[in-house]
mmCIF file of C-alpha atoms in Angstrom:
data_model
loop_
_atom_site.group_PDB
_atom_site.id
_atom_site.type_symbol
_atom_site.label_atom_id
_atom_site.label_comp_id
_atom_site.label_asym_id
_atom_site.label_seq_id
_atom_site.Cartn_x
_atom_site.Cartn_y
_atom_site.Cartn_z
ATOM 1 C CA UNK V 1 28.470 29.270 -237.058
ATOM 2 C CA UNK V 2 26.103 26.959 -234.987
ATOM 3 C CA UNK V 3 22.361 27.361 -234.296
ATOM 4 C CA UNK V 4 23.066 28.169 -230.554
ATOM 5 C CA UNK V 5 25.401 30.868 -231.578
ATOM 6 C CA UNK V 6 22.538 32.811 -233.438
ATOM 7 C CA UNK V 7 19.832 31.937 -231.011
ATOM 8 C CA UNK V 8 20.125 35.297 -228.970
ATOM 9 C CA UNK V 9 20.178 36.930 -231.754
ATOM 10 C CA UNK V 10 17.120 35.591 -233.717
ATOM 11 C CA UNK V 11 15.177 35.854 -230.616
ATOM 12 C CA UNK V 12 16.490 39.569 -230.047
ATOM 13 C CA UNK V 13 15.288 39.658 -233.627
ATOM 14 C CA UNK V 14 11.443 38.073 -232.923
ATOM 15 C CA UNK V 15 10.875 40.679 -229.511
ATOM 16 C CA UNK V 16 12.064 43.603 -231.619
ATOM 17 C CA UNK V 17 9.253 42.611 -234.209
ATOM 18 C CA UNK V 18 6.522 41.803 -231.920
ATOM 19 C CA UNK V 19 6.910 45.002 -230.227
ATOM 20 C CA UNK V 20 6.857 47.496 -233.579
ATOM 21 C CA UNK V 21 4.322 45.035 -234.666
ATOM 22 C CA UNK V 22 1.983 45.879 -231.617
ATOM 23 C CA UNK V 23 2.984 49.478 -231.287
ATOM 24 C CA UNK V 24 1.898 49.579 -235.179
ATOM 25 C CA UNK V 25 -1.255 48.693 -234.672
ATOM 26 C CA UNK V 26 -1.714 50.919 -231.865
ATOM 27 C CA UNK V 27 -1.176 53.661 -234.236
ATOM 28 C CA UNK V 28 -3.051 52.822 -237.521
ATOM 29 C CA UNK V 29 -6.263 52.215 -234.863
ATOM 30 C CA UNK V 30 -5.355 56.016 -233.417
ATOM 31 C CA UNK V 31 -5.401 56.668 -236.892
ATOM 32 C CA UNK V 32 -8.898 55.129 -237.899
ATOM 33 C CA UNK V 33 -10.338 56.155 -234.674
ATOM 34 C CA UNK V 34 -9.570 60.039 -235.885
ATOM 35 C CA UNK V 35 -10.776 59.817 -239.355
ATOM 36 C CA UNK V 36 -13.969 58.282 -238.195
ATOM 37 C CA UNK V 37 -14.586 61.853 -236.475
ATOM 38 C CA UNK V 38 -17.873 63.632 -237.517
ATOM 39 C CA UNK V 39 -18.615 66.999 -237.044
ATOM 40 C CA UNK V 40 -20.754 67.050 -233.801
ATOM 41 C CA UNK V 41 -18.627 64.327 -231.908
ATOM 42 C CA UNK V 42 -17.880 64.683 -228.675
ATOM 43 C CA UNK V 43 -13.894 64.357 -228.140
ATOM 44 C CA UNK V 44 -11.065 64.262 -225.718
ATOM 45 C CA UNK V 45 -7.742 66.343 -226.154
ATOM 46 C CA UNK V 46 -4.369 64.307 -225.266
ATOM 47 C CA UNK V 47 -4.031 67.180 -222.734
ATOM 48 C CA UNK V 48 -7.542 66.219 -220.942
ATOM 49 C CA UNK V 49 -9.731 68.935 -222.640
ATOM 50 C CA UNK V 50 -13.135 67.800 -223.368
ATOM 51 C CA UNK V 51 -14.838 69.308 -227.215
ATOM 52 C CA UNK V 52 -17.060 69.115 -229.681
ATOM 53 C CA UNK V 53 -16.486 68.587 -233.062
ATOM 54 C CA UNK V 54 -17.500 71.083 -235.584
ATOM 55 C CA UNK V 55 -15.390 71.136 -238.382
ATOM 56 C CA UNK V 56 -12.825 68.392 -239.930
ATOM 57 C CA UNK V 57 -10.345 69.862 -242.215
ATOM 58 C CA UNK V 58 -6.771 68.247 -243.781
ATOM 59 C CA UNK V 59 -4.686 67.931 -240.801
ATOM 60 C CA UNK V 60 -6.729 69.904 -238.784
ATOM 61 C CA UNK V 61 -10.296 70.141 -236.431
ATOM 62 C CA UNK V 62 -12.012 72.802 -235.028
ATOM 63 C CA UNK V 63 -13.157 72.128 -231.746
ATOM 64 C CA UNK V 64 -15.884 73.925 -229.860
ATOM 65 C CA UNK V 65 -14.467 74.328 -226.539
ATOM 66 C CA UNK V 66 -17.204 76.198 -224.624
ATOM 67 C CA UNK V 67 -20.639 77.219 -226.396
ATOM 68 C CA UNK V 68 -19.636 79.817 -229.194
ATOM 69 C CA UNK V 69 -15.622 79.206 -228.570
ATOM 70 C CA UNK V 70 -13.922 77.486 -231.218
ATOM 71 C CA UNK V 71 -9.927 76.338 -231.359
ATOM 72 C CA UNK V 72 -8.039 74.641 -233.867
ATOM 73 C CA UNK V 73 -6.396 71.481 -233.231
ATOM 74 C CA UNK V 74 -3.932 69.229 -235.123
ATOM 75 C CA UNK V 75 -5.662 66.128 -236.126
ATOM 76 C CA UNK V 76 -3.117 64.374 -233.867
ATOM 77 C CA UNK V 77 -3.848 65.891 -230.597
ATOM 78 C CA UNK V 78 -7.533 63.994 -230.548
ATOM 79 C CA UNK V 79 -6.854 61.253 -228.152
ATOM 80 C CA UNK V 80 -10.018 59.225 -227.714
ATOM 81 C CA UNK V 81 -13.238 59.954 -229.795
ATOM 82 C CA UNK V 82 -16.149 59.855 -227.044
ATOM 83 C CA UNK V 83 -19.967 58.494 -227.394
ATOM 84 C CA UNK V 84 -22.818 61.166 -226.742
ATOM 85 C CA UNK V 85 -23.790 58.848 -223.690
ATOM 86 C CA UNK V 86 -20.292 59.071 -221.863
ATOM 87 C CA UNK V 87 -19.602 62.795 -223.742
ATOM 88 C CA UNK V 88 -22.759 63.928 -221.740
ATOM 89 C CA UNK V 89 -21.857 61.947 -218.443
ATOM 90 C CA UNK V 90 -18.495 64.095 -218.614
ATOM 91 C CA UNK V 91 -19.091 67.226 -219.497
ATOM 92 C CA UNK V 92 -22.981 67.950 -218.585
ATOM 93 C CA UNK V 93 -22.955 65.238 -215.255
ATOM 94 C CA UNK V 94 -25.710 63.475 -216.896
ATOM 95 C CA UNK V 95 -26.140 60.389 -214.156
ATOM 96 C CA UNK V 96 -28.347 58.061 -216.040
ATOM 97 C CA UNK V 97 -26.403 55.438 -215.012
ATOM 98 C CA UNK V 98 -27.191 52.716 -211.787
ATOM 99 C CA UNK V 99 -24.238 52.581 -208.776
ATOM 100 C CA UNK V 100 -23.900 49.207 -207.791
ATOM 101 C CA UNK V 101 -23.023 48.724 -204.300
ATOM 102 C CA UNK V 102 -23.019 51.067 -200.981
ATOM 103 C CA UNK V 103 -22.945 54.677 -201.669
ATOM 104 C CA UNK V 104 -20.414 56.826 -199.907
ATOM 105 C CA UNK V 105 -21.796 59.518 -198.288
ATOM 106 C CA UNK V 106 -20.109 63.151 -198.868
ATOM 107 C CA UNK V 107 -19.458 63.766 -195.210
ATOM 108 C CA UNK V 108 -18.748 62.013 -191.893
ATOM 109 C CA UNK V 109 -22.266 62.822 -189.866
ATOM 110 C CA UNK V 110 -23.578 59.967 -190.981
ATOM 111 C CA UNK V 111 -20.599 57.436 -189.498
ATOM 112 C CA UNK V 112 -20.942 59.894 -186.120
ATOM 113 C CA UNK V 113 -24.901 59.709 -185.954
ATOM 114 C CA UNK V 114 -27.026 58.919 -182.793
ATOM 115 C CA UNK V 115 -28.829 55.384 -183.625
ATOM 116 C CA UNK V 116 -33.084 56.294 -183.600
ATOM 117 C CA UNK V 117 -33.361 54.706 -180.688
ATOM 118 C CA UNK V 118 -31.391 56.938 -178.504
ATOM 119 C CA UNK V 119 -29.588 54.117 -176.818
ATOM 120 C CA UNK V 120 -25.773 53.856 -178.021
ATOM 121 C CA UNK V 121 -24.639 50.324 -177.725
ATOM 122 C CA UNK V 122 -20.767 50.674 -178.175
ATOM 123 C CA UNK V 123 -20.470 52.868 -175.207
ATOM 124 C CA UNK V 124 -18.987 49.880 -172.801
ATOM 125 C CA UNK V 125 -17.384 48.554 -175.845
ATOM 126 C CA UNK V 126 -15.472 52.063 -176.053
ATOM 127 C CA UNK V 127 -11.700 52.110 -175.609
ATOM 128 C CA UNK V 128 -10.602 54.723 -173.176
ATOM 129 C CA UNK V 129 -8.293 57.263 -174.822
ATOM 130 C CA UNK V 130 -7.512 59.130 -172.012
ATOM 131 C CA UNK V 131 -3.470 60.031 -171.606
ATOM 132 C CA UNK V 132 -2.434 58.055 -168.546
ATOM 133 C CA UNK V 133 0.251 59.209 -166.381
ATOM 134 C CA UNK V 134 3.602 57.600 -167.374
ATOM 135 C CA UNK V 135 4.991 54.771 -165.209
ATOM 136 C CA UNK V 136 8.787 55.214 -164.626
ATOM 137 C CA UNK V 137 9.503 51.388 -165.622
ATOM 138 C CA UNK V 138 13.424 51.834 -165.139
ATOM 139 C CA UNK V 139 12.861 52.670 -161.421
ATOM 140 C CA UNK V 140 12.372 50.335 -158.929
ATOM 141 C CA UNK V 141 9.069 50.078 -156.536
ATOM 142 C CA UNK V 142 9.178 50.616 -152.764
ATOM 143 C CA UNK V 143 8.825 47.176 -152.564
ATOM 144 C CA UNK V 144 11.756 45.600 -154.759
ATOM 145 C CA UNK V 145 13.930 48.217 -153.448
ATOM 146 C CA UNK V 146 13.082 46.522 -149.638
ATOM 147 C CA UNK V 147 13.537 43.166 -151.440
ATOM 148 C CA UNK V 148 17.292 44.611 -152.832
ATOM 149 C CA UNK V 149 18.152 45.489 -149.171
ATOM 150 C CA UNK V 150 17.663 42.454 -147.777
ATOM 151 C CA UNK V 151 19.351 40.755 -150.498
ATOM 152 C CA UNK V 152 22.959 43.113 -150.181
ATOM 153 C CA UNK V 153 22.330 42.577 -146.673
ATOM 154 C CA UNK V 154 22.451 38.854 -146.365
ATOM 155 C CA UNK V 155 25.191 38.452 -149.060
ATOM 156 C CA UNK V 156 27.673 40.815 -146.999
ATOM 157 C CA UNK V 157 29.851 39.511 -143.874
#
């Protein structure tokens, strides 16, 4: 066999290493990340609950869901092991941190507000949204239909 016969298949070869290579490492980090848990370690469940650690068994953790509520959970189900800073931003709406940018008010009063001076200067600039009555455009005016006479008129003999 000749080189460009096995090409395809080393190179089928190569991707389906890189990508069990990658997805590898993925999983020992998932792995480190969960045995680096310490009891008091604010986590986050793969289905979106927010916890506390309190106990780190075998396979298992016990999580403390609400104050005094505790739950086990497989080891596995831990899917991102929080910092007290972003732990408290989540779950106790600690804002200690700075918004860069405009802020976004919560309702619309403040886009519909009066300016302090009382005078509103996009009143002429305002486009009238009034419903108009409907012009027939398929009809003909008074006017063409004079114009159409006298055109049938002068062609006939």
């Amino acid at each position: 066999m000749s080189l460009v016969t096995l090409l395809p298949f080393i190179v089928l070869i190569g991707a389906m290493f890189l990508m069990t290579r990658s997805a590898k490492k993925k999983q020992q980090a998932a792995a480190q990340m969960r045995n680096d848990m310490q009891p008091g370690t604010g986590v986050r469940t793969i289905g979106g609950m927010y916890a506390t650690v309190k106990e780190i068994l075998d396979d298992t953790v016990v999580l403390e869901v609400a104050p005094g509520v505790h739950a086990v959970y497989a080891k596995n189900s831990i899917g991102a092991v929080l910092d007290d800073a972003e732990y408290n931003r989540i779950v106790h709406g600690d804002d200690d941190h700075e918004v860069d940018g405009a802020v976004v008010p919560d309702d619309a009063s403040s886009l519909t507000a009066e300016p302090a001076d009382g005078k509103d200067d996009a009143d002429e600039a305002r486009t009238d949204l009034t419903k108009k009555a409907e012009i027939d455009l398929a009809a003909p005016k008074d006017s063409e239909k004079k114009d159409a006479k006298a055109d049938d008129e002068g062609d006939a003999k």
